[in-house]
Coordinates of C-alpha atoms in Angstrom, one line a residue:
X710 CA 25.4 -13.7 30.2
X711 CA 26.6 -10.2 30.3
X712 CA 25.0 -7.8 28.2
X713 CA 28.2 -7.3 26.4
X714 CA 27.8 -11.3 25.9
X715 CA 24.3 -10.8 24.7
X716 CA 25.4 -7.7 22.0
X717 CA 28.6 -9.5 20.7
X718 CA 25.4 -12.6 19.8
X719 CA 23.7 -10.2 18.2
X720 CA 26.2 -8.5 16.2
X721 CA 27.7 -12.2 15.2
X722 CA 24.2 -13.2 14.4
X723 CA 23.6 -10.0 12.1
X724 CA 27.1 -10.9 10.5
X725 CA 26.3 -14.3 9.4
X726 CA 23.3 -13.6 8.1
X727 CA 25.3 -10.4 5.9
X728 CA 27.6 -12.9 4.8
X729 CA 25.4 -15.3 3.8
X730 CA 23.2 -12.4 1.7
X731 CA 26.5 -11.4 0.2
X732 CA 27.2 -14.9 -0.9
X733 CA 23.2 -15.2 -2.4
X734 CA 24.2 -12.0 -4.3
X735 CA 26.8 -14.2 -6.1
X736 CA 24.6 -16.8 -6.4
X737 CA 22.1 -15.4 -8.2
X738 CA 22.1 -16.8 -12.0
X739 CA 20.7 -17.9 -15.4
X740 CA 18.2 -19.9 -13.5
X741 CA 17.0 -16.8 -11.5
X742 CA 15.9 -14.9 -14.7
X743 CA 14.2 -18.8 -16.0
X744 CA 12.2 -18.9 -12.6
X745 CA 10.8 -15.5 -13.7
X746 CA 10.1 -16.2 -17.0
X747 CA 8.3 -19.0 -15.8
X748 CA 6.1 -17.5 -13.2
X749 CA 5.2 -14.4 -16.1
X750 CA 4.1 -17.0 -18.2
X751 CA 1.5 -18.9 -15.9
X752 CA -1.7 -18.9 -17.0
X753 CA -2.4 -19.9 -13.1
X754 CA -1.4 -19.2 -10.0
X755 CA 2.2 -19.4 -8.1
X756 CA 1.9 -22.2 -5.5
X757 CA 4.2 -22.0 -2.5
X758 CA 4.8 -25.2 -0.7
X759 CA 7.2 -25.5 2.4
X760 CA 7.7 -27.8 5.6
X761 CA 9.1 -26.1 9.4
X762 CA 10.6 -23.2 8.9
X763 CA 10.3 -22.9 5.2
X764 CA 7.0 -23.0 5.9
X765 CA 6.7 -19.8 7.3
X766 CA 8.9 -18.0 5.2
X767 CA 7.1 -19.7 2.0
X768 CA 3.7 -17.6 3.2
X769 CA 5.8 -14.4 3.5
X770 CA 7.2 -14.8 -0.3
X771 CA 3.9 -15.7 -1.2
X772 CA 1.7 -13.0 0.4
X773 CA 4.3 -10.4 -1.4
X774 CA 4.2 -12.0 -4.9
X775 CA 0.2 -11.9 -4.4
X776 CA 0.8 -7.6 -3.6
X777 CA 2.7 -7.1 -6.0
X778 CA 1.0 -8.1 -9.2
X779 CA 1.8 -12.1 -9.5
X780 CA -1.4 -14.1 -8.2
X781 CA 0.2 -16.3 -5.3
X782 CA -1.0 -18.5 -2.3
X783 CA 0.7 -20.7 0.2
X784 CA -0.1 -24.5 0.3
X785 CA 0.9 -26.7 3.1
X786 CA 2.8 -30.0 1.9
X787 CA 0.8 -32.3 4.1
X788 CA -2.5 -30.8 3.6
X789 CA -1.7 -30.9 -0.4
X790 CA -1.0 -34.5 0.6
X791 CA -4.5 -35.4 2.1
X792 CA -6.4 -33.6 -0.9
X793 CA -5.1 -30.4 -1.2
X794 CA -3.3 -31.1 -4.2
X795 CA -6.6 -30.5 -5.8
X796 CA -6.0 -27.0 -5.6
X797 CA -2.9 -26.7 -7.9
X798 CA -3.4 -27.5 -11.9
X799 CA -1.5 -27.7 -14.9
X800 CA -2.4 -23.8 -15.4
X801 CA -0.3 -23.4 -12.3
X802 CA 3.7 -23.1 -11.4
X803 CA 4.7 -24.2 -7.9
X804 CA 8.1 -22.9 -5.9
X805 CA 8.9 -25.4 -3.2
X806 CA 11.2 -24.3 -0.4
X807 CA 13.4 -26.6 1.7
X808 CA 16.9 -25.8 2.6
X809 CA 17.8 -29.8 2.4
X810 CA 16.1 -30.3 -0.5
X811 CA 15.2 -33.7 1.0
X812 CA 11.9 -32.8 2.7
X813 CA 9.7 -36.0 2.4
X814 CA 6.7 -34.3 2.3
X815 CA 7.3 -31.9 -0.9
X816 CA 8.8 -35.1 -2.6
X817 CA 5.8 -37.3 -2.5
X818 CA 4.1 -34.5 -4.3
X819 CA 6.3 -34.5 -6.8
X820 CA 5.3 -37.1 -9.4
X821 CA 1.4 -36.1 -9.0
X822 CA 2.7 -32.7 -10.0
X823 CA 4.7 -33.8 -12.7
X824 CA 2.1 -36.3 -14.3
X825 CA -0.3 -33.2 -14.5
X826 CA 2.2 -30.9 -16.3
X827 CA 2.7 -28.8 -13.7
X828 CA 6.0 -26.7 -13.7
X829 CA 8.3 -26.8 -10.3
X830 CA 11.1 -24.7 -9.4
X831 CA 13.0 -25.6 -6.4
X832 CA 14.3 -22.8 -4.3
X833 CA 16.6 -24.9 -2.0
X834 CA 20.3 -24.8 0.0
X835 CA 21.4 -28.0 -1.7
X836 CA 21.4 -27.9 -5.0
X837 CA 22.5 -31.8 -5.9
X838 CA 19.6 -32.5 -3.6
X839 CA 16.5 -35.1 -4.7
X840 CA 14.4 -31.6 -5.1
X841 CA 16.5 -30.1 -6.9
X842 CA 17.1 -33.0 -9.4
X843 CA 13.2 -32.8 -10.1
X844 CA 12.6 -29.5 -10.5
X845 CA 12.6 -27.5 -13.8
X846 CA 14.3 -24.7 -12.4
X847 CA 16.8 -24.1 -9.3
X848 CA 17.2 -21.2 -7.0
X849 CA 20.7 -21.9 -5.0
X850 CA 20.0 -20.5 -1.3
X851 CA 23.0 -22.2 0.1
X852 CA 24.9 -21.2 3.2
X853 CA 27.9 -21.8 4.3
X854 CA 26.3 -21.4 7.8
X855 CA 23.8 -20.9 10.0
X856 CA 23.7 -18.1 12.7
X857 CA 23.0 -20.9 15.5
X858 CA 26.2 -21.7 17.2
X859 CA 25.2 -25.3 16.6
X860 CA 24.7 -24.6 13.0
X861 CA 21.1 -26.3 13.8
X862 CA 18.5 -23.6 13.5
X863 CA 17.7 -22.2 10.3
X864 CA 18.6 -18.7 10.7
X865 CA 21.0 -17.6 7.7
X866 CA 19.1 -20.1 5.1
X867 CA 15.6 -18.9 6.2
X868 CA 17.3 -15.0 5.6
X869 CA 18.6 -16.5 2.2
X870 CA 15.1 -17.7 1.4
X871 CA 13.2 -14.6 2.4
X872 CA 15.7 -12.3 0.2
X873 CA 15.3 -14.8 -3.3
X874 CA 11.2 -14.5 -2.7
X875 CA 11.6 -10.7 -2.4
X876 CA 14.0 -10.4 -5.4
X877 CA 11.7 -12.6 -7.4
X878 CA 8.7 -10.4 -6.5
X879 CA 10.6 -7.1 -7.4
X880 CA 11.9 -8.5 -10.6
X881 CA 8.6 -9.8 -11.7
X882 CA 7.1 -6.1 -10.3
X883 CA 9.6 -4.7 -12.4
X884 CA 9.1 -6.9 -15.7
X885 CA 5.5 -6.6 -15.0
X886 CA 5.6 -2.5 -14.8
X887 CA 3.9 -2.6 -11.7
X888 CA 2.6 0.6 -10.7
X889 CA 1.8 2.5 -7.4
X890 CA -1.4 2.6 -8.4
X891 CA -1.7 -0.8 -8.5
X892 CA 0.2 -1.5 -5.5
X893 CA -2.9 0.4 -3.9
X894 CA -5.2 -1.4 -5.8
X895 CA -4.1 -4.5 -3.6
X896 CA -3.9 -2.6 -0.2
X897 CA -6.9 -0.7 -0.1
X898 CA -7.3 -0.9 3.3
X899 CA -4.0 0.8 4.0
X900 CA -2.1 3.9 4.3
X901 CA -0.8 3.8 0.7
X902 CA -4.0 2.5 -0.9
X903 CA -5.6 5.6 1.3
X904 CA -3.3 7.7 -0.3
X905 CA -3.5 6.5 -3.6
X906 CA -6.8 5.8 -4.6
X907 CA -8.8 8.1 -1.9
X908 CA -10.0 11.2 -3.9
X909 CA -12.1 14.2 -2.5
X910 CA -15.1 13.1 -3.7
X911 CA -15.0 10.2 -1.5
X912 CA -14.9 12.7 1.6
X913 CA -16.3 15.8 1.0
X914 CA -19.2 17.0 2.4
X915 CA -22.0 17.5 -0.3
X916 CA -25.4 18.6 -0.5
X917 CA -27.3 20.0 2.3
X918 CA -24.3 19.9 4.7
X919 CA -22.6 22.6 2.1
X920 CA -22.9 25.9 4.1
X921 CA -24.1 28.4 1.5
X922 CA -25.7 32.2 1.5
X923 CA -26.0 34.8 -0.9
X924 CA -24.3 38.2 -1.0
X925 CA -27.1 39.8 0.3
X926 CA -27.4 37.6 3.4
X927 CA -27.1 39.6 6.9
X928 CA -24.1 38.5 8.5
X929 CA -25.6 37.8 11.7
X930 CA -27.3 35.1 9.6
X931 CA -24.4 34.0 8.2
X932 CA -22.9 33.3 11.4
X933 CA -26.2 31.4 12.6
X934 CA -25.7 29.1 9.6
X935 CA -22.1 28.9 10.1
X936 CA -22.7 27.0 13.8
X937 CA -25.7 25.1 12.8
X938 CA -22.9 23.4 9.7
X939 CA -19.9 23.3 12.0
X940 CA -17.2 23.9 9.4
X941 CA -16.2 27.6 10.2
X942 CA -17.1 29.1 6.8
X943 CA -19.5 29.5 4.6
X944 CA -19.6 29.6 1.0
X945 CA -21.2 32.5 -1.0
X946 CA -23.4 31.8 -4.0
X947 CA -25.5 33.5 -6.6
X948 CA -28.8 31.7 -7.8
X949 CA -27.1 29.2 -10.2
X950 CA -24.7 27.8 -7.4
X951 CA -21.9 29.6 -8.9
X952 CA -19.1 30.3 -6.1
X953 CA -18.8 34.1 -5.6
X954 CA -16.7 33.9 -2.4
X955 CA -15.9 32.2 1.1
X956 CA -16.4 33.8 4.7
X957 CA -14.7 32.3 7.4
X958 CA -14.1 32.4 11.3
X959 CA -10.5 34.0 10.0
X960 CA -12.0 36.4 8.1
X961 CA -14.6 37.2 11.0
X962 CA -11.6 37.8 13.4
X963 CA -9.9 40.4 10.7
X964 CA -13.1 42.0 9.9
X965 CA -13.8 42.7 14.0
X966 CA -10.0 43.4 14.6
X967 CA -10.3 46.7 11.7
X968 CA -13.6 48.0 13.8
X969 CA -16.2 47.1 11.2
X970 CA -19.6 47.5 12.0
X971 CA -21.3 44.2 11.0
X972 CA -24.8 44.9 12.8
X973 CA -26.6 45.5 9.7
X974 CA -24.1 44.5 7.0
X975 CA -24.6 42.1 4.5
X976 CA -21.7 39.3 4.1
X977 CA -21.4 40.0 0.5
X978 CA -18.9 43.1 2.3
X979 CA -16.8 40.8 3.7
X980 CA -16.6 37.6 2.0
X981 CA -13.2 36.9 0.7
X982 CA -13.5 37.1 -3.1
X983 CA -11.8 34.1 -5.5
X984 CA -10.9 31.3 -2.7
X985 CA -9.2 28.1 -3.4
X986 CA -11.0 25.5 -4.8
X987 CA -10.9 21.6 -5.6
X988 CA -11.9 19.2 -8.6
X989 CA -14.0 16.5 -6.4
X990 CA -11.3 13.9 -8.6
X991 CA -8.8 15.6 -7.3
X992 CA -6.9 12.8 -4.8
X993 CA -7.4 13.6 -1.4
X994 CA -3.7 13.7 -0.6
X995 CA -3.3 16.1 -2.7
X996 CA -6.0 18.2 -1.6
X997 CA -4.7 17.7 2.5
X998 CA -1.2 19.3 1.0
X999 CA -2.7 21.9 -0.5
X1000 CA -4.4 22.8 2.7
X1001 CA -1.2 22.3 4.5
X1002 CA 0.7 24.6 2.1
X1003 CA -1.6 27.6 2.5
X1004 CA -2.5 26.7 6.5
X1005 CA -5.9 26.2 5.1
X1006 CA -8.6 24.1 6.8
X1007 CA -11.4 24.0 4.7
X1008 CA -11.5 24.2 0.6
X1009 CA -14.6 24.9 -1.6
X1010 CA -15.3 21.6 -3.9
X1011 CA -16.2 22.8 -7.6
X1012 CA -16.6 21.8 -10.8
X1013 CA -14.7 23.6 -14.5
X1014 CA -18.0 26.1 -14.3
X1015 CA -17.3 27.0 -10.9
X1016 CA -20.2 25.8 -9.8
X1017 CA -20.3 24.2 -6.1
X1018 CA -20.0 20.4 -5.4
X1019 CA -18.7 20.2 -1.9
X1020 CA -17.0 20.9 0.8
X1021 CA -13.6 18.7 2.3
X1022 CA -12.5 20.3 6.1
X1023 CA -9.8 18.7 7.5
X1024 CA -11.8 16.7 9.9
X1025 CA -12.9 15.1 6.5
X1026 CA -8.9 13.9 6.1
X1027 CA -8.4 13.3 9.3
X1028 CA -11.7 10.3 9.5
X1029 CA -10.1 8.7 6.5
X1030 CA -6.9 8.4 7.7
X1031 CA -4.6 10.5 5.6
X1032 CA -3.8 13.0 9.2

């Protein structure tokens, strides 16, 4: 094939598929908003079941229901069929995918299900299929083709599936006021959750790594204490912790560049009187902009009191991932 062969495929792929969502959004109904009402009123879990293809795009729907606030897992057909089943209760609601609505293997769940009281809805491309007729509630993901020139592989039904699963998750996200917060809450381990939930007590530097000298400090000891800490500043204190000032490499450079005789000098000459500070619940995001906005590196941790808690450098962001 040419590659203009290979691009026309694509682009008639990527049409199909459009159509077919455009037909979904038609599609979607009364029994949309019942499948919701259902799944918020569970005093279980959402059980997804699919066969093939529906399979793998029954995992998908249910891994984002389970991140976004409605409990979820995936259950294979078969392996529901050779004991699994034991997982799903009455307390439970199951969606069942299959684009036929005819998959053998969902059906001979279905009267075990039923005789336990659990709730079904059928989320399916045939909707006078045997699946369909059992289910409490319908989802119509039918086609009017696939994107296979054979109109074999699922291509624009899987698409059809995958969009209903997300719509049901933002709806329920939306009916359950989902926040961002809790969206981190269930991704702790990535960027967002970082974001979110990372404050700058988790990161600062605390205790005898906080560079601190008094006012009356030489400033040739200031600078010894400056490279033993590593953070290019120090803070300056008085003898209740209280922050009096910061002296950094910066303000090194400016003292040296005006011709100031630091020999002898104490750094309480020098230090840079009422820096930028931090509340250690502060979140660490917002802490790394402030940094960014005044082209800061280090900020002084401390509490209403002004009295010092910590230290966050930049280094400190850039470990937990927020850099």
């Amino acid at each position: 094939m040419t590659d203009q062969s290979l691009i026309a495929a694509g682009k008639r792929t990527v049409a199909i598929e459009r159509d077919a969502l455009t037909q979904l959004h038609e599609q979607i109904d009364a029994q949309f908003a019942a499948a919701c009402h259902l799944m918020m009123a569970v005093k279980g879990h959402t059980i997804v079941l699919g066969v093939g293809k529906s399979g793998h795009i029954g995992k998908k729907i249910a891994a984002t229901l389970a991140s976004t606030g409605t409990p979820a897992f995936f259950v294979h057909p078969v392996e529901a069929g050779h004991g699994d089943l034991g997982m799903i209760t009455a307390n439970d609601i199951v969606l069942t995918l299959s684009n036929s609505g005819n998959s053998s293997e969902i059906l001979t769940l279905l009267p075990a299900l039923k005789r336990q009281g659990t709730k079904i809805i059928a989320l399916v491309g045939n909707t006078q299929s045997a699946l369909a007729q059992g289910a409490d509630v319908v989802l119509n993901a039918t086609v009017n083709q696939e994107a296979c020139p054979h109109n074999l592989s699922p291509t624009a039904s899987t698409t059809a599936a995958l969009a209903i699963g997300d719509a049901l998750a933002v709806a329920l996200l939306e009916a359950r006021q989902f926040t961002r917060d809790d969206f981190a809450r269930t991704h702790p381990s990535g960027t967002l959750g970082r974001r979110l939930l990372l404050k700058v007590s988790d990161v600062m530097r605390s205790n005898g790594d906080i560079p601190a000298v008094t006012p009356e400090t030489s400033v040739s000891k200031t600078l010894a204490l400056m490279s033993q800490k590593g953070l290019g500043m120090t803070t300056v204190i008085d003898d209740k912790h209280t922050l009096l000032g910061v002296f950094t490499d910066g303000d090194l450079r400016r003292v040296l560049d005006k011709g100031a005789t630091i020999t002898h000098a104490c750094i309480g000459e020098f230090m840079t009187h009422q820096p930028q500070t931090v509340s250690a619940d502060t979140l660490a995001i917002e802490a790394l902009e402030n940094m960014e906005a005044r082209k800061i590196t280090t900020l002084v941790v401390a509490d209403r009191q002004n009295h010092i808690e910590g230290v966050l450098h930049l280094h400190d962001l850039l470990r937990a991932g927020l850099v």
